[in-house]
Amino acid sequence: MGFKEGDFPPVDPAAFRDQPLQTRVRQLATHWVDYGFGTPKMVHVIYLLKVAVLYIVVGVTLATVTSGLNPLQVSEWWNQPIVYQKLVLWTMLLEAIGVAGSWGPLAGKFSPMTGGILFWLRPQTIRLPPWPDTVPGTKGDSRTVFDVVLYAAILVNLLVAVCLPGKDSASFTEAMADSPPAIDSSHGLVNPAVLYSLLVLMAVMGLRDKVIFLAARSEQYLPAVIFFAFLPFVDMIVALKLLIVVVWMGAGVSKIGLHFTNVIPPMISNAPWLTIKSLKRMNYRNFPEDLRPSRAATFQGHVLGTVVEIATPLVLLFSVNKWLTLAAVILMVCFHLFIFSVFPLAVPLEWNMLFAFASVFLFCGFPAWDGFGVGDMSSGWLTAAIVIALLFFPVLGNLRPDLVSFLPSMRQYAGNWASAMWAFAPGAEDKLNQHIVRPAKNQIDQLTPDYGPEAAEITMEQTIAWRAMHSQGRGLYSLLYRELGDRIDEYTIREAEFACNSLVGFNFGDGHMHNYRMIEALQRRCNFAPGEFTVVWVESQPIGKKTQEYMVIDAAQGVIERGTWNVADAVAEQPWLPNGPIPMNVTWRSASTPTRVGARQS
């Protein structure tokens, strides 16, 4: 992998597209094992500079200087609550702008590299309300001037919250007077008044457009803002500890199952610092014939991942031993720095940096033995209420994933995601460029000027090979083969998460952002003919079930089939499905479309 040149798959670009889809997926999945996306290291340097300069230097400078602190005197501010508050708000601001997570080439944004603000400050772009049929005033899928003004107000509110000087807090001053940590409480806390307005604005935005609400990572930052705004100091610190523990443990619990192990090999293969092919291949059973995860990948996933994310937070929450707590903090810092280092495709780099800092701030800056333990909250009823509130969406989202995005469900990196693949008949994909209001073209058209049409197509097909390396991908490909039959090689296949990024400005692995409502919005604008645009879509696997529920959607006809597949069948197969499609259990099929061969009707 060069600095300016990437590792392009060793194929003939002119002839590659003439091969069957199964052959193409196998070639690209095999190439992914050794090179990942093959991204030039220059791109990783751009990401590192963005984090170092925009996030850390600018963010820390704003948070400290506006609070009367010297950014160069780290020992003075690392445990100052107002700095932590402002860094949370700064992170939320960058996420809401679209320059933090899901930014740049590793998120499918090539030209321009920023989505977010370029889409959301523009009227008539696509808006996706979560409950348009039940919440008054939210119908429609086109962004209005009101939505643009609302979004701008959120950005201004966040920036003002970061830049305003602190406000004296009696509970903070009292807590510092009675507690051993020598923290100067004269810098105060973020003014609650500016947080009240933010909460109102975000609530309205959440009902108007779930994309912006989730892009701002509201499922994690808004609870923190609520604690900043309404809780006395000691309760605030303990509640923040409960929040981060729920995030960690929710992610850990969601990794229990068959999906997560499949995440590890392609993620490690994409790490820019790991250049030894033999080490990458150790994560696969028998390269190049068997690309299912090896025992080494299982160990990394469930011991260094699942166990760490469940056990270590419990140690941090309840430990009153200084050295045990310090060891657990170091472990969680290393955990987040490792995720940062592999550059996962949604690139949530700032989020991982914030959580690494939060580990130190919360558990070393305000340890349980200094009066900041779970038992030190002002009321046991308050503790119980906060725990129940924090667990509500993770529990509901794992039992009924159709009702809750995987983000509030706290299933980060679990591999258990709602996902989709899109299939366009010849020429149909161009309709998106012609009829969708947005500041970007289709990703293939973003890449073509620099790489040419053949190489650009191969780059896009690397993303569908990446999806095939995950458990859902095998099921989605099975549906495509069954639905399109011998015509499949006539179609252009797109990975829906990447495609969604170019249409709404953000995606972080959430298939709910491109479910049937999104397809309806595209159909209203593009008027696809029957058969021109076919979508295969699958919901996350609920806890306690062995199956996943899927839909087949024809953009012109709507949902034409529903059914399930067994997760174990998908996990057992190779990415390129050498044994053919996995079995499907069809629970409903539109009367106007016949049941395909190989499907079980029930």
Coordinates of C-alpha atoms in Angstrom, one line a residue:
M1 CA 0.0 0.0 0.0
G2 CA 1.6 3.3 -1.1
F3 CA 1.2 6.7 0.3
K4 CA -0.6 8.2 -2.8
E5 CA -1.5 5.0 -4.6
G6 CA -3.8 2.4 -3.2
D7 CA -3.7 -1.4 -3.6
F8 CA -6.1 -2.0 -6.5
P9 CA -7.4 -5.5 -7.0
P10 CA -5.2 -7.5 -9.5
V11 CA -7.9 -7.7 -12.2
D12 CA -8.3 -6.5 -15.8
P13 CA -10.6 -3.5 -15.4
A14 CA -11.9 -3.7 -19.0
A15 CA -12.9 -7.4 -18.6
F16 CA -13.8 -7.6 -14.9
R17 CA -17.5 -6.5 -15.3
D18 CA -18.0 -9.3 -17.9
Q19 CA -17.4 -12.0 -15.3
P20 CA -20.3 -13.5 -13.3
L21 CA -21.1 -11.7 -10.0
Q22 CA -20.1 -14.8 -8.0
T23 CA -16.6 -14.7 -9.6
R24 CA -16.3 -11.0 -9.0
V25 CA -17.3 -11.2 -5.3
R26 CA -14.8 -14.0 -4.7
Q27 CA -11.9 -12.1 -6.3
L28 CA -12.6 -8.9 -4.4
A29 CA -13.3 -10.7 -1.1
T30 CA -10.0 -12.6 -1.4
H31 CA -8.2 -9.3 -2.2
W32 CA -9.8 -7.7 0.8
V33 CA -8.2 -10.3 3.1
D34 CA -4.7 -8.9 2.3
Y35 CA -5.4 -5.2 1.6
G36 CA -8.8 -4.3 3.0
F37 CA -10.3 -1.4 0.9
G38 CA -6.7 -0.8 -0.4
T39 CA -7.0 2.9 0.6
P40 CA -3.9 5.0 0.0
K41 CA -2.2 5.9 3.3
M42 CA -2.5 9.5 2.3
V43 CA -6.2 9.2 3.1
H44 CA -5.5 7.9 6.6
V45 CA -3.2 10.9 7.1
I46 CA -6.0 13.2 6.2
Y47 CA -8.2 11.6 8.8
L48 CA -5.5 11.8 11.4
L49 CA -4.9 15.5 10.7
K50 CA -8.7 16.1 10.9
V51 CA -8.8 14.5 14.3
A52 CA -5.6 16.1 15.6
V53 CA -6.3 19.7 14.3
L54 CA -10.0 20.2 14.0
Y55 CA -11.1 17.9 16.9
I56 CA -8.4 17.9 19.5
V57 CA -6.5 21.2 19.0
V58 CA -9.5 23.4 18.1
G59 CA -11.9 21.6 20.4
V60 CA -9.6 21.6 23.5
T61 CA -8.6 25.3 22.8
L62 CA -12.3 26.3 22.7
A63 CA -13.3 24.3 25.7
T64 CA -10.4 25.6 27.9
V65 CA -9.9 29.2 26.8
T66 CA -13.6 30.0 27.0
S67 CA -13.6 28.5 30.5
G68 CA -10.7 30.6 31.7
L69 CA -8.1 27.7 31.5
N70 CA -4.8 27.4 29.6
P71 CA -5.0 24.6 27.0
L72 CA -1.3 24.0 27.4
Q73 CA -1.6 23.2 31.1
V74 CA -3.2 19.8 30.8
S75 CA -2.8 19.1 34.5
E76 CA -5.1 22.1 35.2
W77 CA -8.0 21.0 32.9
W78 CA -8.1 17.3 32.4
N79 CA -10.4 16.8 35.3
Q80 CA -12.4 20.1 35.0
P81 CA -16.1 19.1 34.5
I82 CA -16.7 22.1 32.2
V83 CA -14.0 21.0 29.8
Y84 CA -15.6 17.5 29.7
Q85 CA -19.0 19.0 29.1
K86 CA -17.7 21.2 26.3
L87 CA -15.8 18.4 24.6
V88 CA -19.1 16.4 24.6
L89 CA -20.9 19.3 23.0
W90 CA -18.0 19.9 20.6
T91 CA -18.1 16.3 19.5
M92 CA -21.8 16.5 19.0
L93 CA -21.4 19.7 16.9
L94 CA -18.9 18.1 14.6
E95 CA -21.1 15.0 14.3
A96 CA -24.1 17.2 13.5
I97 CA -22.1 19.1 10.8
G98 CA -21.0 15.9 9.3
V99 CA -17.2 16.2 9.7
A100 CA -16.8 13.5 12.4
G101 CA -18.3 10.0 11.9
S102 CA -19.3 8.9 8.4
W103 CA -17.0 11.4 6.7
G104 CA -14.7 11.0 3.8
P105 CA -13.7 8.2 1.4
L106 CA -13.9 5.4 4.0
A107 CA -17.6 6.3 4.4
G108 CA -18.3 6.4 0.6
K109 CA -17.9 10.2 0.4
F110 CA -15.4 10.9 -2.3
S111 CA -16.4 14.2 -3.9
P112 CA -17.4 16.0 -1.8
M113 CA -15.9 14.3 1.2
T114 CA -18.5 16.0 3.5
G115 CA -22.2 15.1 3.6
G116 CA -24.1 16.4 6.5
I117 CA -24.2 20.2 6.4
L118 CA -24.0 20.3 2.6
F119 CA -27.3 18.3 2.4
W120 CA -29.1 19.6 5.5
L121 CA -28.8 23.3 4.9
R122 CA -30.3 22.8 1.4
P123 CA -34.1 22.8 0.9
Q124 CA -35.7 19.9 -1.1
T125 CA -33.1 17.4 -0.1
I126 CA -34.5 14.1 1.3
R127 CA -35.8 14.2 4.9
L128 CA -36.8 11.0 6.7
P129 CA -39.2 11.5 9.6
P130 CA -39.4 8.4 11.9
W131 CA -43.2 8.4 12.4
P132 CA -44.8 10.5 9.7
D133 CA -48.1 8.7 9.9
T134 CA -48.6 9.3 13.7
V135 CA -46.8 12.5 14.6
P136 CA -48.6 15.6 13.4
G137 CA -46.6 18.1 11.5
T138 CA -43.9 15.6 10.3
K139 CA -45.4 14.2 7.1
G140 CA -43.4 14.5 3.9
D141 CA -39.9 13.6 2.8
S142 CA -38.7 16.9 1.4
R143 CA -36.6 19.3 3.5
T144 CA -38.4 22.6 4.0
V145 CA -37.0 26.1 4.9
F146 CA -38.3 25.4 8.4
D147 CA -36.1 22.2 8.6
V148 CA -33.1 24.2 7.3
V149 CA -33.6 26.9 9.9
L150 CA -34.1 24.3 12.6
Y151 CA -30.9 22.6 11.7
A152 CA -29.0 25.9 11.6
A153 CA -30.3 26.8 15.0
I154 CA -29.0 23.5 16.4
L155 CA -25.5 24.2 15.1
V156 CA -25.6 27.7 16.5
N157 CA -26.9 26.5 19.8
L158 CA -24.1 23.9 20.1
L159 CA -21.4 26.4 19.2
V160 CA -22.7 28.9 21.7
A161 CA -22.8 26.3 24.4
V162 CA -19.2 25.5 23.7
C163 CA -18.0 29.1 23.7
L164 CA -20.0 30.6 26.6
P165 CA -18.0 31.0 29.8
G166 CA -19.1 28.7 32.7
K167 CA -21.8 29.5 35.2
D168 CA -21.3 29.1 38.9
S169 CA -22.8 26.0 40.3
A170 CA -23.6 25.7 44.0
S171 CA -23.8 21.9 43.9
F172 CA -20.3 21.8 42.2
T173 CA -18.8 24.1 44.8
E174 CA -20.3 22.2 47.6
A175 CA -19.1 18.8 46.3
M176 CA -15.6 20.1 45.9
A177 CA -15.6 21.5 49.4
D178 CA -16.5 18.0 50.8
S179 CA -14.5 15.9 48.4
P180 CA -10.7 15.1 48.3
P181 CA -10.0 16.1 44.7
A182 CA -8.4 19.5 44.5
I183 CA -10.5 20.9 41.7
D184 CA -11.1 24.6 41.3
S185 CA -14.9 25.0 41.1
S186 CA -14.6 28.7 40.2
H187 CA -14.7 27.8 36.4
G188 CA -18.3 26.6 36.9
L189 CA -20.3 24.4 34.6
V190 CA -21.9 25.0 31.2
N191 CA -24.9 27.3 31.6
P192 CA -28.0 25.1 31.8
A193 CA -30.1 27.7 29.9
V194 CA -28.3 27.1 26.7
L195 CA -28.8 23.3 27.2
Y196 CA -32.6 23.7 27.6
S197 CA -32.9 25.2 24.2
L198 CA -30.7 22.5 22.6
L199 CA -32.9 19.8 24.1
V200 CA -36.0 21.3 22.6
L201 CA -34.5 21.9 19.2
M202 CA -33.1 18.3 19.1
A203 CA -36.5 16.9 20.1
V204 CA -38.2 18.7 17.3
M205 CA -35.5 17.6 14.9
G206 CA -35.8 14.0 16.0
L207 CA -39.4 14.0 14.9
R208 CA -38.8 15.9 11.6
D209 CA -35.7 14.0 10.5
K210 CA -34.2 10.9 12.1
V211 CA -31.1 11.2 9.9
I212 CA -29.8 14.4 11.5
F213 CA -30.9 13.3 15.0
L214 CA -28.9 10.1 14.7
A215 CA -26.0 11.7 12.9
A216 CA -25.5 13.9 15.9
R217 CA -25.3 10.7 17.9
S218 CA -28.2 11.9 20.1
E219 CA -28.7 8.5 21.6
Q220 CA -25.5 9.0 23.6
Y221 CA -24.9 12.7 23.8
L222 CA -28.4 13.9 24.6
P223 CA -28.6 11.8 27.8
A224 CA -25.4 13.5 28.8
V225 CA -26.8 16.9 28.0
I226 CA -29.9 16.1 30.1
F227 CA -27.6 15.2 33.0
F228 CA -25.6 18.5 32.5
A229 CA -28.8 20.5 32.5
F230 CA -30.8 19.0 35.3
L231 CA -28.8 17.1 37.9
P232 CA -26.8 18.4 40.8
F233 CA -23.0 17.8 40.5
V234 CA -22.5 14.5 42.2
D235 CA -25.6 13.0 40.6
M236 CA -24.4 14.3 37.3
I237 CA -21.0 12.6 37.5
V238 CA -22.5 9.2 38.6
A239 CA -25.2 9.4 35.9
L240 CA -22.5 10.0 33.3
K241 CA -20.7 6.9 34.6
L242 CA -23.9 4.9 34.3
L243 CA -24.4 6.3 30.7
I244 CA -20.9 5.2 29.5
V245 CA -21.2 1.8 31.2
V246 CA -24.6 1.2 29.5
V247 CA -23.0 2.1 26.1
W248 CA -20.1 -0.2 26.7
M249 CA -22.1 -3.1 28.1
G250 CA -24.9 -2.7 25.5
A251 CA -22.3 -3.0 22.8
G252 CA -20.8 -6.0 24.6
V253 CA -24.0 -7.9 25.1
S254 CA -25.0 -7.3 21.4
K255 CA -21.8 -9.1 20.3
I256 CA -23.0 -12.3 21.9
G257 CA -24.2 -14.4 19.0
L258 CA -23.1 -15.7 15.6
H259 CA -22.7 -12.3 13.7
F260 CA -19.9 -10.6 15.5
T261 CA -17.0 -12.9 14.8
N262 CA -17.6 -12.2 11.1
V263 CA -16.8 -8.5 11.7
I264 CA -13.3 -9.1 13.0
P265 CA -11.5 -10.5 9.9
P266 CA -12.5 -7.8 7.4
M267 CA -12.0 -5.1 10.0
I268 CA -8.5 -6.2 10.8
S269 CA -7.7 -6.6 7.1
N270 CA -8.5 -2.9 6.7
A271 CA -6.0 -1.8 9.4
P272 CA -3.5 0.5 7.6
W273 CA -0.7 -0.4 10.1
L274 CA -0.9 -4.1 9.7
T275 CA 1.0 -4.9 6.5
I276 CA 2.0 -8.5 7.2
K277 CA -0.3 -10.6 5.1
S278 CA 0.2 -13.8 7.2
L279 CA -1.1 -12.0 10.3
K280 CA -4.2 -10.9 8.4
R281 CA -4.8 -14.4 7.0
M282 CA -4.7 -15.9 10.5
N283 CA -8.1 -14.4 11.0
Y284 CA -9.5 -16.7 8.2
R285 CA -9.9 -20.4 8.4
N286 CA -8.0 -21.4 5.3
F287 CA -7.1 -18.6 2.9
P288 CA -8.1 -18.4 0.0
E289 CA -10.5 -21.3 0.0
D290 CA -12.3 -20.7 3.3
L291 CA -12.8 -17.1 4.3
R292 CA -15.0 -17.8 7.3
P293 CA -13.5 -16.5 10.7
S294 CA -10.8 -18.6 12.3
R295 CA -10.4 -19.4 16.0
A296 CA -8.0 -16.5 16.3
A297 CA -10.7 -14.1 15.1
T298 CA -13.2 -15.7 17.5
F299 CA -10.8 -15.1 20.4
Q300 CA -10.2 -11.5 19.4
G301 CA -13.9 -10.9 19.0
H302 CA -15.3 -12.5 22.1
V303 CA -12.5 -12.3 24.6
L304 CA -10.8 -9.0 23.6
G305 CA -14.1 -7.6 22.5
T306 CA -17.2 -9.0 24.2
V307 CA -15.7 -9.9 27.6
V308 CA -13.8 -6.7 27.8
E309 CA -16.8 -4.6 27.0
I310 CA -19.0 -6.4 29.6
A311 CA -16.6 -7.1 32.5
T312 CA -14.4 -4.0 32.5
P313 CA -17.2 -1.4 32.8
L314 CA -18.6 -3.3 35.8
V315 CA -15.1 -3.1 37.4
L316 CA -15.0 0.6 36.7
L317 CA -18.5 1.2 38.1
F318 CA -18.1 -0.6 41.3
S319 CA -14.4 -0.8 42.1
V320 CA -13.1 1.2 45.1
N321 CA -9.5 -0.1 44.5
K322 CA -7.2 2.6 43.0
W323 CA -5.0 0.2 41.1
L324 CA -7.7 -2.0 39.8
T325 CA -9.6 1.0 38.6
L326 CA -6.5 2.4 36.9
A327 CA -5.9 -0.9 35.2
A328 CA -9.5 -1.0 33.9
V329 CA -9.2 2.6 32.7
I330 CA -6.0 1.8 30.8
L331 CA -7.7 -1.2 29.3
M332 CA -10.7 0.8 28.0
V333 CA -8.4 3.5 26.7
C334 CA -6.5 0.9 24.7
F335 CA -9.7 -0.7 23.6
H336 CA -10.9 2.6 22.0
L337 CA -7.5 3.5 20.6
F338 CA -7.4 0.0 18.9
I339 CA -10.8 0.6 17.2
F340 CA -9.5 4.1 16.2
S341 CA -6.4 2.5 14.6
V342 CA -8.1 0.1 12.3
F343 CA -10.2 2.9 10.6
P344 CA -13.5 1.1 10.5
L345 CA -15.5 2.1 7.4
A346 CA -17.9 4.4 9.2
V347 CA -14.8 6.0 10.7
P348 CA -16.2 7.1 14.1
L349 CA -12.7 8.4 15.1
E350 CA -13.8 11.4 17.2
W351 CA -16.3 9.2 19.2
N352 CA -13.5 6.8 20.1
M353 CA -11.2 9.6 21.2
L354 CA -14.0 11.1 23.4
F355 CA -14.7 7.8 25.1
A356 CA -11.0 7.2 25.7
F357 CA -10.9 10.6 27.4
A358 CA -14.2 10.0 29.3
S359 CA -12.7 6.8 30.7
V360 CA -9.9 8.8 32.4
F361 CA -12.1 11.8 33.3
L362 CA -14.9 9.9 34.9
F363 CA -13.2 7.1 36.7
C364 CA -9.8 8.6 37.6
G365 CA -10.9 12.2 38.0
F366 CA -13.9 11.3 40.1
P367 CA -13.3 7.9 41.5
A368 CA -15.9 6.0 43.6
W369 CA -13.8 6.1 46.7
D370 CA -13.9 9.9 46.7
G371 CA -17.7 10.0 46.9
F372 CA -18.7 9.4 43.3
G373 CA -19.9 5.9 43.4
V374 CA -23.3 4.5 42.5
G375 CA -24.3 4.6 46.1
D376 CA -23.5 8.3 46.4
M377 CA -26.4 9.5 44.3
S378 CA -28.8 11.7 46.2
S379 CA -31.7 9.2 45.8
G380 CA -31.9 5.5 45.2
W381 CA -35.1 6.1 43.3
L382 CA -33.2 8.6 41.0
T383 CA -30.5 6.0 40.4
A384 CA -33.1 3.4 39.5
A385 CA -35.0 5.8 37.2
I386 CA -31.8 6.7 35.3
V387 CA -30.8 3.1 34.9
I388 CA -34.2 2.2 33.6
A389 CA -34.3 5.1 31.2
L390 CA -30.8 4.3 29.9
L391 CA -31.7 0.6 29.4
F392 CA -35.1 1.2 27.7
F393 CA -34.0 1.6 24.1
P394 CA -31.1 -1.0 24.3
V395 CA -33.6 -3.6 25.7
L396 CA -36.4 -2.7 23.3
G397 CA -34.1 -2.5 20.3
N398 CA -32.6 -5.9 20.9
L399 CA -36.0 -7.5 21.5
R400 CA -37.8 -5.6 18.7
P401 CA -35.1 -4.2 16.4
D402 CA -37.7 -3.2 13.9
L403 CA -38.8 -0.5 16.3
V404 CA -35.4 1.0 17.2
S405 CA -32.3 2.0 15.3
F406 CA -29.3 0.0 16.1
L407 CA -27.6 3.1 17.4
P408 CA -30.0 3.7 20.4
S409 CA -29.9 -0.1 20.7
M410 CA -26.2 0.2 21.5
R411 CA -25.1 -2.4 19.0
Q412 CA -21.9 -0.7 17.8
Y413 CA -19.8 -3.0 15.7
A414 CA -21.9 -6.0 16.7
G415 CA -22.3 -7.2 13.1
N416 CA -26.0 -7.5 13.7
W417 CA -27.3 -4.7 11.6
A418 CA -30.2 -4.0 9.3
S419 CA -28.7 -4.1 5.9
A420 CA -29.6 -4.0 2.2
M421 CA -28.3 -4.4 -1.3
W422 CA -29.7 -2.5 -4.3
A423 CA -29.9 -3.8 -7.9
F424 CA -30.4 -1.4 -10.8
A425 CA -31.3 -2.4 -14.3
P426 CA -29.1 -0.9 -17.0
G427 CA -29.4 2.9 -17.0
A428 CA -31.7 3.0 -13.9
E429 CA -29.1 4.2 -11.5
D430 CA -28.7 7.4 -13.5
K431 CA -32.2 8.5 -12.5
L432 CA -30.9 9.2 -9.0
N433 CA -28.5 11.9 -10.5
Q434 CA -31.3 13.3 -12.7
H435 CA -34.1 13.6 -10.1
I436 CA -32.6 13.7 -6.5
V437 CA -31.8 17.1 -5.1
R438 CA -28.4 16.8 -3.4
P439 CA -24.9 18.3 -3.5
A440 CA -23.4 15.0 -4.6
K441 CA -23.7 12.6 -7.5
N442 CA -23.8 8.8 -7.4
Q443 CA -20.6 7.5 -6.0
I444 CA -19.7 5.8 -9.2
D445 CA -19.9 9.3 -10.9
Q446 CA -17.8 10.8 -8.1
L447 CA -15.0 8.4 -8.8
T448 CA -15.1 8.2 -12.6
P449 CA -13.3 11.5 -13.4
D450 CA -10.2 10.4 -11.5
Y451 CA -10.2 6.6 -12.1
G452 CA -12.2 6.0 -15.2
P453 CA -15.5 4.1 -15.4
E454 CA -14.0 0.6 -15.2
A455 CA -11.8 1.2 -12.2
A456 CA -14.5 3.2 -10.5
E457 CA -16.9 0.3 -10.9
I458 CA -14.4 -2.1 -9.3
T459 CA -13.9 0.2 -6.4
M460 CA -17.7 0.3 -5.8
E461 CA -17.9 -3.5 -6.1
Q462 CA -15.3 -3.8 -3.3
T463 CA -18.0 -2.5 -1.0
I464 CA -20.4 -5.2 -2.0
A465 CA -17.6 -7.8 -1.5
W466 CA -17.1 -6.3 2.0
R467 CA -20.8 -6.8 2.7
A468 CA -20.6 -10.4 1.5
M469 CA -17.9 -11.1 4.1
H470 CA -20.5 -10.3 6.9
S471 CA -23.3 -12.7 7.8
Q472 CA -26.1 -10.6 6.4
G473 CA -24.3 -10.3 3.1
R474 CA -24.7 -14.0 2.4
G475 CA -28.4 -13.8 2.9
L476 CA -28.8 -10.6 0.9
Y477 CA -26.9 -12.1 -2.0
S478 CA -29.0 -15.2 -1.8
L479 CA -32.2 -13.1 -2.2
L480 CA -30.7 -11.3 -5.2
Y481 CA -29.7 -14.6 -6.9
R482 CA -33.2 -16.0 -6.3
E483 CA -35.0 -12.8 -7.2
L484 CA -33.1 -11.9 -10.4
G485 CA -32.1 -15.3 -11.5
D486 CA -30.1 -15.5 -14.7
R487 CA -30.5 -11.7 -15.2
I488 CA -28.4 -10.8 -12.2
D489 CA -25.3 -10.1 -14.2
E490 CA -27.3 -7.5 -16.2
Y491 CA -27.9 -5.5 -13.0
T492 CA -25.6 -3.0 -11.2
I493 CA -25.3 -4.1 -7.6
R494 CA -24.8 -1.4 -4.9
E495 CA -24.2 -1.7 -1.2
A496 CA -27.1 0.3 0.3
E497 CA -25.3 1.9 3.3
F498 CA -22.8 3.5 0.9
A499 CA -25.5 4.5 -1.6
C500 CA -27.6 6.0 1.2
N501 CA -24.7 8.3 2.2
S502 CA -24.8 9.9 -1.2
L503 CA -28.6 10.5 -1.0
V504 CA -29.2 11.8 2.6
G505 CA -25.7 12.8 3.6
F506 CA -25.1 10.3 6.4
N507 CA -25.2 6.6 7.3
F508 CA -23.6 4.8 10.1
G509 CA -24.5 1.2 9.4
D510 CA -28.2 1.7 10.0
G511 CA -30.4 0.0 7.5
H512 CA -33.5 1.8 8.9
M513 CA -32.2 4.9 7.0
H514 CA -32.8 3.1 3.7
N515 CA -35.8 1.0 4.5
Y516 CA -39.0 0.9 2.4
R517 CA -39.9 4.6 3.3
M518 CA -36.6 5.7 1.8
I519 CA -37.3 3.7 -1.3
E520 CA -40.8 5.3 -1.5
A521 CA -39.1 8.7 -1.4
L522 CA -36.8 7.8 -4.2
Q523 CA -39.7 6.3 -6.3
R524 CA -41.7 9.5 -5.9
R525 CA -38.9 11.5 -7.4
C526 CA -37.5 9.0 -10.0
N527 CA -40.5 7.0 -11.1
F528 CA -38.7 3.7 -11.7
A529 CA -40.4 1.2 -13.9
P530 CA -41.2 -2.3 -12.5
G531 CA -37.9 -4.3 -12.4
E532 CA -35.7 -1.3 -12.7
F533 CA -34.8 -1.0 -9.0
T534 CA -34.9 -4.0 -6.8
V535 CA -34.0 -3.9 -3.1
V536 CA -33.3 -6.8 -0.8
W537 CA -33.4 -5.7 2.9
V538 CA -33.0 -7.5 6.2
E539 CA -33.7 -6.5 9.8
S540 CA -31.3 -7.2 12.7
Q541 CA -31.6 -10.5 14.5
P542 CA -33.7 -10.1 17.7
I543 CA -32.3 -11.6 20.9
G544 CA -33.9 -15.0 21.5
K545 CA -34.5 -15.7 17.8
K546 CA -32.4 -17.7 15.4
T547 CA -33.8 -16.0 12.3
Q548 CA -33.7 -12.6 10.5
E549 CA -36.7 -11.1 8.8
Y550 CA -36.2 -9.8 5.2
M551 CA -38.1 -7.9 2.6
V552 CA -37.8 -7.8 -1.2
I553 CA -38.8 -4.4 -2.5
D554 CA -39.5 -3.4 -6.1
A555 CA -39.4 0.4 -6.1
A556 CA -42.3 0.6 -8.5
Q557 CA -44.4 -2.0 -6.8
G558 CA -43.5 -1.7 -3.1
V559 CA -42.8 -4.7 -0.9
I560 CA -43.3 -7.8 -2.9
E561 CA -42.0 -10.4 -0.5
R562 CA -41.4 -11.0 3.2
G563 CA -39.7 -13.9 4.9
T564 CA -36.9 -15.2 7.1
W565 CA -33.6 -16.9 6.9
N566 CA -31.7 -18.8 9.6
V567 CA -28.6 -16.9 10.8
A568 CA -26.7 -20.2 11.1
D569 CA -27.2 -20.9 7.4
A570 CA -25.7 -17.5 6.5
V571 CA -22.8 -17.8 8.8
A572 CA -21.9 -21.2 7.5
E573 CA -21.4 -20.1 3.9
Q574 CA -18.5 -18.5 2.0
P575 CA -18.9 -14.8 0.8
W576 CA -19.4 -15.9 -2.8
L577 CA -22.0 -18.6 -2.0
P578 CA -20.3 -21.6 -3.8
N579 CA -23.2 -23.8 -2.7
G580 CA -25.8 -21.5 -4.0
P581 CA -28.3 -19.3 -2.2
I582 CA -29.1 -20.2 1.4
P583 CA -32.6 -21.4 2.2
M584 CA -35.4 -18.8 2.6
N585 CA -38.7 -19.2 4.4
V586 CA -41.2 -17.0 2.5
T587 CA -44.0 -15.9 4.8
W588 CA -45.7 -13.6 2.3
R589 CA -45.5 -12.9 -1.4
S590 CA -47.4 -10.4 -3.5
A591 CA -50.1 -12.1 -5.6
S592 CA -48.7 -10.2 -8.7
T593 CA -45.2 -11.7 -8.4
P594 CA -44.6 -15.5 -8.4
T595 CA -42.7 -17.3 -5.6
R596 CA -39.1 -17.9 -6.8
V597 CA -37.6 -21.3 -7.1
G598 CA -35.8 -22.5 -3.9
A599 CA -38.0 -20.6 -1.5
R600 CA -40.1 -22.3 1.2
Q601 CA -43.6 -20.9 1.4
S602 CA -45.2 -20.8 4.9

